[in-house]
Coordinates of C-alpha atoms in Angstrom, one line a residue:
M738 CA -33.9 13.7 7.4
V739 CA -35.6 15.3 10.3
L740 CA -32.6 15.9 12.5
E741 CA -34.2 18.3 15.0
K742 CA -36.3 15.4 16.3
L743 CA -33.3 13.2 17.1
N744 CA -31.7 13.1 20.5
Q745 CA -28.0 13.1 21.0
A746 CA -27.6 9.3 20.6
G747 CA -29.6 9.5 17.4
I748 CA -27.5 12.3 16.0
I749 CA -24.3 10.5 16.8
D750 CA -25.6 7.3 15.4
L751 CA -26.6 9.0 12.1
L752 CA -23.8 11.5 11.7
G753 CA -20.9 10.1 13.9
S754 CA -19.2 8.4 11.0
I755 CA -19.5 11.3 8.5
Y756 CA -16.0 12.2 9.5
E757 CA -14.1 8.9 9.7
H758 CA -13.8 7.6 13.3
S759 CA -14.5 11.1 14.6
P760 CA -17.9 11.2 16.3
W761 CA -16.7 14.3 18.2
V762 CA -17.9 16.4 15.2
A763 CA -21.4 15.1 15.6
E764 CA -21.2 15.6 19.4
I765 CA -20.2 19.2 19.0
L766 CA -22.9 19.7 16.4
F767 CA -25.5 18.4 18.7
S768 CA -24.2 20.5 21.6
Q769 CA -24.6 23.7 19.4
G770 CA -28.2 22.8 18.8
I771 CA -30.0 21.2 15.8
T772 CA -32.7 23.1 13.9
S773 CA -34.8 22.4 10.8
Q774 CA -32.1 24.2 8.7
D775 CA -29.8 21.2 9.4
N776 CA -32.1 19.0 7.3
D777 CA -30.5 20.7 4.3
V778 CA -27.4 18.7 3.4
G779 CA -25.5 21.7 2.2
F780 CA -26.3 23.7 5.3
L781 CA -25.4 20.7 7.5
A782 CA -22.1 20.1 5.6
K783 CA -21.1 23.7 6.2
R784 CA -21.9 23.5 9.9
M785 CA -19.8 20.3 10.3
K786 CA -17.0 21.8 8.3
K787 CA -16.9 24.8 10.5
I788 CA -16.6 22.6 13.6
V789 CA -13.6 20.8 12.1
D790 CA -12.0 24.0 10.9
A791 CA -12.4 25.6 14.3
S792 CA -10.8 22.6 16.1
S793 CA -7.2 22.6 17.2
E794 CA -4.4 21.5 14.9
E795 CA -4.1 18.4 17.1
M796 CA -7.7 17.5 16.6
K797 CA -7.4 18.0 12.8
L798 CA -4.3 15.8 12.7
S799 CA -6.2 13.2 14.7
L800 CA -9.1 13.4 12.2
L801 CA -6.6 12.9 9.3
Q802 CA -4.9 10.0 11.1
A803 CA -8.3 8.3 11.6
H804 CA -8.5 7.7 7.8
P805 CA -7.4 4.4 6.4
E806 CA -4.7 4.0 3.8
L807 CA -5.9 3.6 0.2
A808 CA -5.6 -0.1 -0.8
G809 CA -3.8 -0.6 2.5
K810 CA -3.7 -3.2 5.2
L811 CA -7.1 -2.5 6.6
A812 CA -8.6 -2.9 3.1
I813 CA -6.8 -6.2 2.6
S814 CA -7.9 -7.6 5.9
G815 CA -11.5 -6.5 5.5
N816 CA -11.4 -4.1 8.4
L817 CA -12.4 -0.8 6.8
T818 CA -15.6 1.0 7.8
K819 CA -18.6 0.3 5.7
D820 CA -18.3 3.8 4.1
S821 CA -14.6 3.4 3.3
T822 CA -15.1 -0.1 1.9
S823 CA -17.8 1.2 -0.5
E824 CA -15.8 4.3 -1.4
Q825 CA -12.6 2.4 -2.1
A826 CA -14.5 -0.2 -4.1
S827 CA -16.2 2.5 -6.2
A828 CA -12.7 3.5 -7.4
G829 CA -11.7 -0.1 -8.0
L830 CA -9.1 -0.1 -5.2
D831 CA -10.3 -3.5 -4.2
Q832 CA -9.1 -4.8 -7.6
C833 CA -5.6 -3.5 -7.8
S834 CA -3.0 -5.4 -9.9
K835 CA 0.1 -6.6 -8.1
E836 CA 2.0 -3.6 -9.6
E837 CA -0.7 -1.1 -8.5
F838 CA -0.8 -2.6 -5.0
A839 CA 3.0 -2.3 -4.8
D840 CA 2.8 1.3 -5.9
F841 CA 0.1 2.1 -3.3
S842 CA 2.1 0.3 -0.5
K843 CA 5.2 2.2 -1.3
L844 CA 3.4 5.5 -1.6
N845 CA 1.4 4.9 1.6
F846 CA 4.6 4.2 3.5
E847 CA 6.5 7.2 2.1
Y848 CA 3.5 9.6 2.4
T849 CA 2.7 8.7 6.0
K850 CA 6.4 8.9 7.0
K851 CA 6.6 12.4 5.5
F852 CA 3.3 13.9 6.6
G853 CA 2.3 11.9 9.7
H854 CA -1.1 10.9 8.3
P855 CA -2.4 8.8 5.4
F856 CA -3.0 10.1 1.9
I857 CA -6.6 11.2 1.7
I858 CA -8.6 11.9 -1.4
A859 CA -12.3 11.7 -2.2
V860 CA -12.1 8.6 -4.5
R861 CA -15.7 8.6 -5.8
D862 CA -15.6 9.0 -9.6
L863 CA -11.8 8.6 -9.8
T864 CA -9.9 5.7 -11.4
R865 CA -7.0 3.9 -9.7
S866 CA -4.8 5.6 -12.3
E867 CA -6.1 9.1 -11.4
I868 CA -5.6 8.4 -7.7
L869 CA -2.1 7.1 -8.2
T870 CA -1.2 10.2 -10.3
S871 CA -2.6 12.5 -7.6
F872 CA -0.7 10.5 -4.9
K873 CA 2.6 10.9 -6.8
E874 CA 2.0 14.6 -7.3
R875 CA 0.9 15.4 -3.7
I876 CA 3.7 13.6 -2.0
N877 CA 5.9 16.4 -3.3
N878 CA 3.9 19.1 -1.4
D879 CA 5.2 20.8 1.7
S880 CA 3.7 19.8 5.0
Q881 CA 1.3 22.8 5.4
K882 CA 0.0 22.6 1.8
E883 CA -0.6 18.9 2.2
F884 CA -2.3 19.2 5.6
E885 CA -4.7 21.8 4.0
T886 CA -5.2 19.6 0.9
A887 CA -6.0 16.5 3.0
L888 CA -8.5 18.5 5.1
T889 CA -10.2 19.7 1.9
E890 CA -10.5 16.1 0.8
V891 CA -11.9 15.1 4.1
H892 CA -14.6 17.7 3.8
K893 CA -15.4 16.5 0.2
I894 CA -15.7 12.9 1.6
A895 CA -18.0 14.2 4.4
L896 CA -20.3 16.0 1.9
L897 CA -20.5 12.8 -0.2
R898 CA -21.4 10.8 2.9
L899 CA -24.1 13.3 3.9
K900 CA -25.6 13.2 0.4
A901 CA -25.7 9.4 0.6
L902 CA -27.8 9.4 3.8

């Protein structure tokens, strides 16, 4: 990547989907200036994380709410982003049994009702069973702990997406 040679549209086109449906992260990144250091994925990931971490609680919640449910309605209807489709498929979420799908549906509903955003976990290298176990554990967290955990997972997803560029 040679980011410092890209204009704003190029940066947003390349990095706008790193944080799900949240191109504002790439917009702020560009407004702060792009240098050759940003060509290092680790450096760039830290810069983007700082932008999210410095945003308001409302913006963070909006970012969390932009994520799709796991094995949810968008996945079934084929309306996930390309990245989310690939990520969920890598964990076999597109191949759930009826029982697993029922578990995900119930947990998605209960979790979103409790926390106001979907359950978020970096699913790469996890099995459906591991994801369901984590889901069942995390639904018992308090709101603040789960908000922080979900943001940590969002940052993991962003790093994985940057590495895949």
